[in-house]
Amino acid sequence: MSGGVEWALHCCVVLTSVEEPVPATRLAELHDVSPSYLAKQLQALSRAGLVRSVQGKAGGYTLTREPAAITVLDVVEAVDGPAPAFVCTEIRQRGPLATPAASCTAPCAISRAMHTADAAWRGALRAVTIADLARDVGADYGPRAMSRISDWLTAG
Amino acid sequence: MSGGVEWALHCCVVLTSVEEPVPATRLAELHDVSPSYLAKQLQALSRAGLVRSVQGKAGGYTLTREPAAITVLDVVEAVDGPAPAFVCTEIRQRGPLATPAASCTAPCAISRAMHTADAAWRGALRAVTIADLARDVGADYGPRAMSRISDWLTAG
DNA sequence: GGCAAGCTACTCGGATACACGGTGTCCGAGTGCATGGGG
DNA sequence: CCCCATGCACTCGGACACCGTGTATCCGAGTAGCTTGCC
């Protein structure tokens, strides 16, 4: 999995604390990561419609929906792409004992098992929203944590 | 995910139909894949203890346990490695608002969510055994399918 | 005919090149705000 | 004092190199079975 997913998720969480747009450079400074590369991830979120980008002097990124309406799966698929990790090569149709294509209307057992696991993974990610993550941040580090982040983002 | 996982799974399934060792070259010929690269995957299975390799003229690979005792997860971890796809970089400890290390005894919310999803994925893969896959092959393509594979592997 | 030593051929195992996707970076296009001049 | 035109600085967006991991391959180490010579 792409490492940029972690950055994107952290950005979405901190964006829940502010309403004004936040530039990518400020988000990068907050997390101490490469501004250029983080911009790439935010562009992916923008293409997926999870964040809205506003240009100009006071521009930046803002969440487009309520944090409770954005799942972790949305962010992961936006950054890493919606393609599943496992792709069936249909090797059952190759070799000397290849099964005829007419008998291959349904996916093979291996493909089914991998697809089921992939669905379970996606289901678990879909069950967690950005609002849940933000709430957990408050629970883990105290209620002041999010407000301090908000203050830092809006200051300067 | 590594594409060789699919090859390894197919090899394990067909190995359920025979008791004698099967060389890697024959398995590669059956699936019409690169013999050299398939050998790499089989070596990974051998290191993990899922298959036993016997050398010499009538050598090859054999399953070490009952097919019902080998899960799909075993094969996936043997080929792709046991490391989870998501690794937390602990970026919460970086930047101007870094949380002190003393408050980071437990993994962060994002890490927990990803870990839960990973556990669900692994659980789904652990619930399916090679015996299940072999049974499904028989159900999908007729009871004769596995015996034909067995005949082809032992012939020649 | 039985047996043992040697040889052969076949197997696995790890070490070695190549390629593609992820990682990291940069510069150009676009836009809202600030400013200064005029009415 | 208010309005508008101009300039500007700041923003995003996509296009461009670099690197690591997976992909593909090869040759050497080792061993079981066959052959052949001898007893």
XYZ file of C-alpha atoms (C1' of nucleotides) in Angstrom:
390
model
C 0.000 0.000 0.000
C 1.109 3.503 -0.763
C 2.621 5.297 2.196
C 0.846 8.494 1.205
C -2.410 7.042 2.511
C -1.330 7.739 6.064
C -0.583 11.369 5.236
C -3.917 11.808 3.501
C -5.820 10.365 6.448
C -4.041 12.629 8.928
C -4.801 15.607 6.705
C -8.490 14.716 6.566
C -8.595 14.395 10.341
C -7.019 17.770 11.005
C -9.225 19.382 8.359
C -12.232 18.501 10.484
C -11.149 21.121 13.001
C -11.316 24.120 10.667
C -13.739 25.605 8.195
C -11.387 27.888 6.283
C -9.211 26.471 3.519
C -5.771 25.233 4.574
C -2.864 25.301 2.092
C -0.964 22.127 1.386
C 2.270 23.725 2.549
C 0.796 24.350 5.990
C -0.433 20.769 6.276
C 3.007 19.571 5.245
C 4.653 21.791 7.853
C 2.293 20.471 10.524
C 3.216 16.860 9.777
C 6.824 17.589 8.821
C 6.584 15.862 5.448
C 7.536 16.789 1.898
C 5.201 19.597 0.732
C 5.476 18.609 -2.918
C 4.594 15.009 -2.335
C 1.787 15.777 0.057
C 0.348 18.041 -2.641
C 0.139 14.984 -4.859
C -1.976 13.126 -2.324
C -4.254 16.118 -1.789
C -4.745 16.370 -5.527
C -5.863 12.760 -5.501
C -8.359 13.565 -2.746
C -9.545 16.511 -4.810
C -10.078 14.358 -7.906
C -12.071 11.902 -5.804
C -14.282 14.742 -4.595
C -13.401 14.326 -0.927
C -11.857 17.778 -0.581
C -12.450 21.007 -2.445
C -9.537 23.126 -3.536
C -9.805 26.880 -3.642
C -7.106 28.913 -5.304
C -5.893 32.408 -4.732
C -4.251 34.133 -1.820
C -6.322 32.620 1.002
C -6.814 29.308 -0.803
C -6.227 25.758 0.282
C -8.180 22.582 0.884
C -11.459 22.000 2.690
C -13.558 18.915 3.269
C -16.531 18.750 0.935
C -18.794 16.728 3.234
C -19.415 16.171 6.882
C -16.571 14.152 8.450
C -19.106 11.479 9.363
C -19.869 11.042 5.653
C -16.259 10.332 4.668
C -15.042 6.831 5.327
C -11.470 5.665 5.615
C -12.116 3.510 2.562
C -12.924 6.643 0.560
C -9.501 8.085 1.349
C -7.667 4.828 0.713
C -9.336 4.332 -2.650
C -8.765 7.947 -3.594
C -5.016 7.715 -3.012
C -4.232 4.097 -3.874
C -6.868 3.611 -6.541
C -10.020 1.498 -6.393
C -8.423 -1.581 -7.968
C -8.293 -4.628 -5.674
C -4.897 -5.903 -4.610
C -5.483 -9.326 -6.160
C -6.245 -9.691 -9.852
C -7.077 -13.103 -11.300
C -4.892 -13.950 -14.286
C -7.203 -16.757 -15.406
C -4.349 -19.206 -15.568
C -6.958 -21.963 -15.451
C -7.484 -21.201 -19.137
C -3.825 -21.797 -19.934
C -1.626 -24.830 -20.249
C -2.288 -28.304 -21.622
C -5.265 -28.942 -19.331
C -6.827 -25.512 -19.847
C -10.487 -25.423 -18.968
C -12.546 -24.149 -21.903
C -13.644 -20.537 -21.750
C -17.260 -21.656 -21.858
C -16.843 -23.167 -18.379
C -15.291 -19.975 -16.992
C -18.328 -17.764 -16.678
C -17.933 -17.559 -12.907
C -14.646 -16.618 -11.204
C -12.545 -19.488 -9.935
C -12.447 -20.555 -6.285
C -9.162 -18.793 -5.622
C -10.455 -15.576 -7.076
C -13.593 -15.866 -4.994
C -11.639 -16.382 -1.781
C -9.407 -13.406 -2.459
C -12.380 -11.289 -3.405
C -14.170 -12.214 -0.187
C -11.137 -11.216 1.852
C -10.839 -7.976 -0.084
C -14.510 -7.254 0.606
C -13.966 -7.870 4.323
C -11.024 -5.477 4.306
C -12.996 -2.801 2.518
C -15.954 -3.353 4.798
C -13.807 -2.743 7.854
C -12.414 0.442 6.338
C -15.874 1.570 5.304
C -17.112 1.157 8.881
C -14.750 3.859 10.157
C -15.321 7.503 9.289
C -13.102 10.536 9.563
C -15.395 11.753 12.346
C -14.634 8.574 14.278
C -10.914 9.157 13.883
C -11.207 12.776 15.004
C -13.221 11.711 18.036
C -10.590 9.139 18.927
C -7.861 11.762 18.687
C -9.734 13.798 21.283
C -10.186 10.728 23.454
C -6.531 9.738 23.215
C -4.766 13.070 23.703
C -7.365 15.135 25.565
C -10.109 17.462 24.313
C -7.647 20.325 23.840
C -5.666 18.479 21.177
C -7.951 19.217 18.244
C -8.473 22.830 19.236
C -4.736 23.369 19.469
C -4.369 21.981 15.959
C -7.170 24.246 14.794
C -5.495 27.261 16.340
C -2.163 26.428 14.782
C -3.710 25.954 11.338
C -5.559 29.266 11.395
C -2.753 31.274 12.976
C 0.044 32.947 11.075
C 0.138 -7.895 -3.803
C 2.639 -10.104 -5.523
C 1.288 -11.834 -8.598
C 3.117 -15.027 -7.668
C 0.555 -15.668 -4.925
C -1.926 -16.854 -7.513
C 0.569 -19.301 -8.947
C 1.460 -20.633 -5.508
C -2.190 -21.180 -4.626
C -2.882 -23.047 -7.852
C 0.183 -25.203 -7.238
C -0.982 -26.081 -3.734
C -4.408 -27.023 -5.067
C -3.093 -29.337 -7.731
C -0.617 -30.858 -5.293
C -3.574 -32.146 -3.280
C -4.325 -34.633 -6.053
C -1.007 -36.483 -5.909
C 1.193 -38.065 -3.294
C 4.415 -38.343 -5.279
C 6.704 -35.310 -5.592
C 6.060 -33.056 -8.579
C 8.936 -31.037 -10.101
C 8.598 -27.298 -10.456
C 9.080 -27.545 -14.210
C 6.038 -29.778 -14.521
C 3.898 -27.430 -12.454
C 5.073 -24.543 -14.610
C 4.221 -26.451 -17.763
C 0.762 -27.255 -16.405
C 0.015 -23.584 -15.785
C 2.033 -22.279 -18.730
C 4.091 -19.901 -16.615
C 7.785 -19.140 -16.295
C 9.516 -22.171 -14.715
C 12.278 -20.092 -13.162
C 9.942 -17.654 -11.484
C 7.564 -20.327 -10.284
C 10.553 -22.038 -8.686
C 11.058 -18.907 -6.621
C 7.527 -19.086 -5.255
C 7.865 -22.776 -4.459
C 11.075 -22.064 -2.598
C 9.163 -19.541 -0.521
C 6.564 -22.192 0.271
C 9.373 -24.569 1.184
C 10.946 -22.041 3.575
C 7.571 -21.538 5.210
C 7.255 -25.282 5.718
C 4.111 -25.675 3.626
C 5.738 -27.961 1.089
C 8.622 -30.372 1.320
C 11.196 -30.512 -1.436
C 12.900 -33.755 -2.355
C 15.883 -33.740 -4.646
C 17.202 -36.265 -7.056
C 15.858 -37.876 -10.161
C 12.254 -38.415 -9.036
C 12.252 -35.323 -6.834
C 9.888 -32.383 -6.640
C 7.478 -30.792 -4.195
C 4.879 -32.321 -1.918
C 2.498 -30.867 0.629
C 3.728 -31.349 4.182
C 0.292 -31.369 5.831
C -3.259 -32.306 5.098
C -4.810 -29.815 2.647
C -7.415 -28.991 5.294
C -4.599 -27.839 7.575
C -3.184 -25.296 5.086
C -5.019 -22.006 4.881
C -4.915 -19.523 2.055
C -3.391 -17.066 4.505
C -0.483 -19.444 5.039
C 0.311 -19.363 1.327
C -0.148 -15.599 1.010
C 2.132 -14.897 3.973
C 4.697 -17.392 2.728
C 4.980 -15.685 -0.666
C 4.310 -12.028 0.139
C 5.730 -11.983 3.627
C 3.923 -11.664 6.945
C 4.297 -7.869 7.149
C 1.010 -5.945 7.053
C 0.367 -3.677 4.105
C 0.021 -0.588 6.276
C 2.850 0.533 8.518
C 2.363 3.481 10.844
C 5.090 6.093 10.430
C 4.231 7.767 13.726
C 3.969 11.156 12.108
C 2.006 12.277 15.135
C 5.390 12.558 16.858
C 6.677 14.945 14.205
C 6.110 18.579 13.375
C 5.592 21.636 15.573
C 2.621 20.108 17.413
C 4.214 16.703 17.905
C 2.614 14.712 20.684
C 5.219 13.642 23.233
C 6.428 10.076 23.017
C 5.140 9.437 26.521
C 1.574 9.789 25.203
C 2.203 7.374 22.336
C 2.189 4.079 24.166
C -0.878 2.903 22.234
C -1.130 3.035 18.420
C -3.010 5.991 17.004
C -6.591 5.772 15.765
C -5.579 5.563 12.114
C -3.191 2.731 12.836
C -5.888 0.936 14.796
C -8.398 1.231 11.964
C -5.947 -0.070 9.401
C -4.908 -2.877 11.713
C -8.528 -3.894 12.232
C -9.109 -4.018 8.499
C -5.936 -6.012 8.028
C -7.084 -8.464 10.692
C -10.436 -8.857 8.921
C -8.642 -9.547 5.649
C -6.381 -12.129 7.244
C -9.311 -13.692 9.034
C -11.154 -14.189 5.773
C -8.093 -15.772 4.210
C -7.545 -17.966 7.249
C -11.106 -19.259 6.985
C -10.421 -20.878 3.609
C -8.193 -23.921 3.313
C -6.549 -25.559 0.347
C -8.950 -28.459 0.821
C -11.860 -26.046 0.358
C -10.357 -24.753 -2.857
C -9.782 -28.248 -4.188
C -13.359 -29.193 -3.337
C -14.646 -26.130 -5.174
C -12.607 -27.041 -8.224
C -14.396 -30.379 -8.311
C -17.744 -28.679 -7.838
C -17.094 -26.138 -10.578
C -15.620 -28.289 -13.330
C -16.897 -31.753 -12.493
C -15.492 -34.571 -10.342
C -13.208 -35.685 -13.149
C -11.244 -32.445 -13.245
C -8.940 -33.203 -10.329
C -8.301 -36.776 -11.383
C -7.350 -35.588 -14.874
C -4.867 -33.189 -13.336
C -3.537 -35.994 -11.165
C -3.136 -38.245 -14.193
C -1.344 -35.564 -16.165
C 1.033 -34.793 -13.292
C 2.024 -38.423 -12.771
C 2.227 -39.305 -16.468
C 5.330 -38.784 -18.542
C 22.515 -64.232 -10.291
C 23.424 -60.828 -6.568
C 25.811 -56.836 -5.042
C 28.310 -52.710 -4.862
C 30.708 -48.845 -6.764
C 30.505 -45.225 -10.018
C 28.212 -42.317 -13.131
C 24.608 -39.727 -15.028
C 20.851 -37.001 -15.210
C 17.656 -34.668 -12.876
C 16.238 -31.876 -8.956
C 16.337 -27.806 -5.825
C 18.565 -23.417 -3.977
C 20.469 -19.068 -3.998
C 22.820 -15.315 -6.487
C 22.250 -12.275 -10.487
C 20.073 -8.567 -14.269
C 15.840 -6.011 -15.832
C 11.395 -3.305 -15.478
C 7.673 -1.030 -13.665
C 5.201 1.488 -10.019
C 5.775 4.354 -6.122
C 8.521 8.408 -4.306
C 10.040 12.860 -4.549
C 10.517 17.243 -7.013
C 9.820 21.046 -9.965
C 7.741 24.803 -12.686
C 3.623 26.837 -15.150
C -1.594 28.197 -15.085
C -5.092 30.312 -12.499
C -7.319 33.295 -9.047
C -8.626 36.056 -5.098
C -6.871 39.975 -2.438
C -4.485 44.293 -1.718
C -3.368 48.673 -3.441
C -3.436 53.008 -5.682
C -5.612 56.274 -8.584
C -9.681 58.641 -10.215
C -14.418 60.442 -9.806
C -15.444 59.169 0.753
C -16.482 55.408 -2.672
C -15.472 52.734 -6.799
C -12.708 50.522 -10.165
C -8.610 49.046 -12.626
C -4.201 47.171 -11.994
C -0.704 44.471 -10.055
C 0.793 40.876 -7.268
C 1.579 37.234 -4.389
C -0.129 33.068 -3.288
C -2.522 28.849 -4.511
C -3.325 24.497 -7.058
C -2.422 21.301 -11.042
C 0.058 18.504 -13.968
C 4.592 17.178 -16.118
C 9.393 15.543 -15.072
C 13.566 12.547 -12.720
C 14.928 8.994 -9.206
C 14.731 4.804 -6.475
C 13.159 0.576 -4.457
C 10.538 -3.594 -4.866
C 8.826 -7.043 -7.588
C 9.705 -9.790 -12.012
C 12.277 -12.793 -14.609
C 16.401 -15.507 -15.318
C 20.539 -18.201 -14.864
C 24.039 -21.365 -13.100
C 26.048 -24.124 -9.219
C 25.282 -27.713 -5.213
C 23.258 -31.966 -4.083
C 21.035 -36.411 -4.456
C 18.304 -40.480 -6.047
C 18.259 -43.887 -9.529
C 20.384 -46.414 -13.326
C 24.315 -48.802 -15.306
C 28.092 -51.707 -15.289
C 31.608 -54.402 -13.656
C 32.944 -57.841 -10.302
C 32.362 -61.722 -7.103
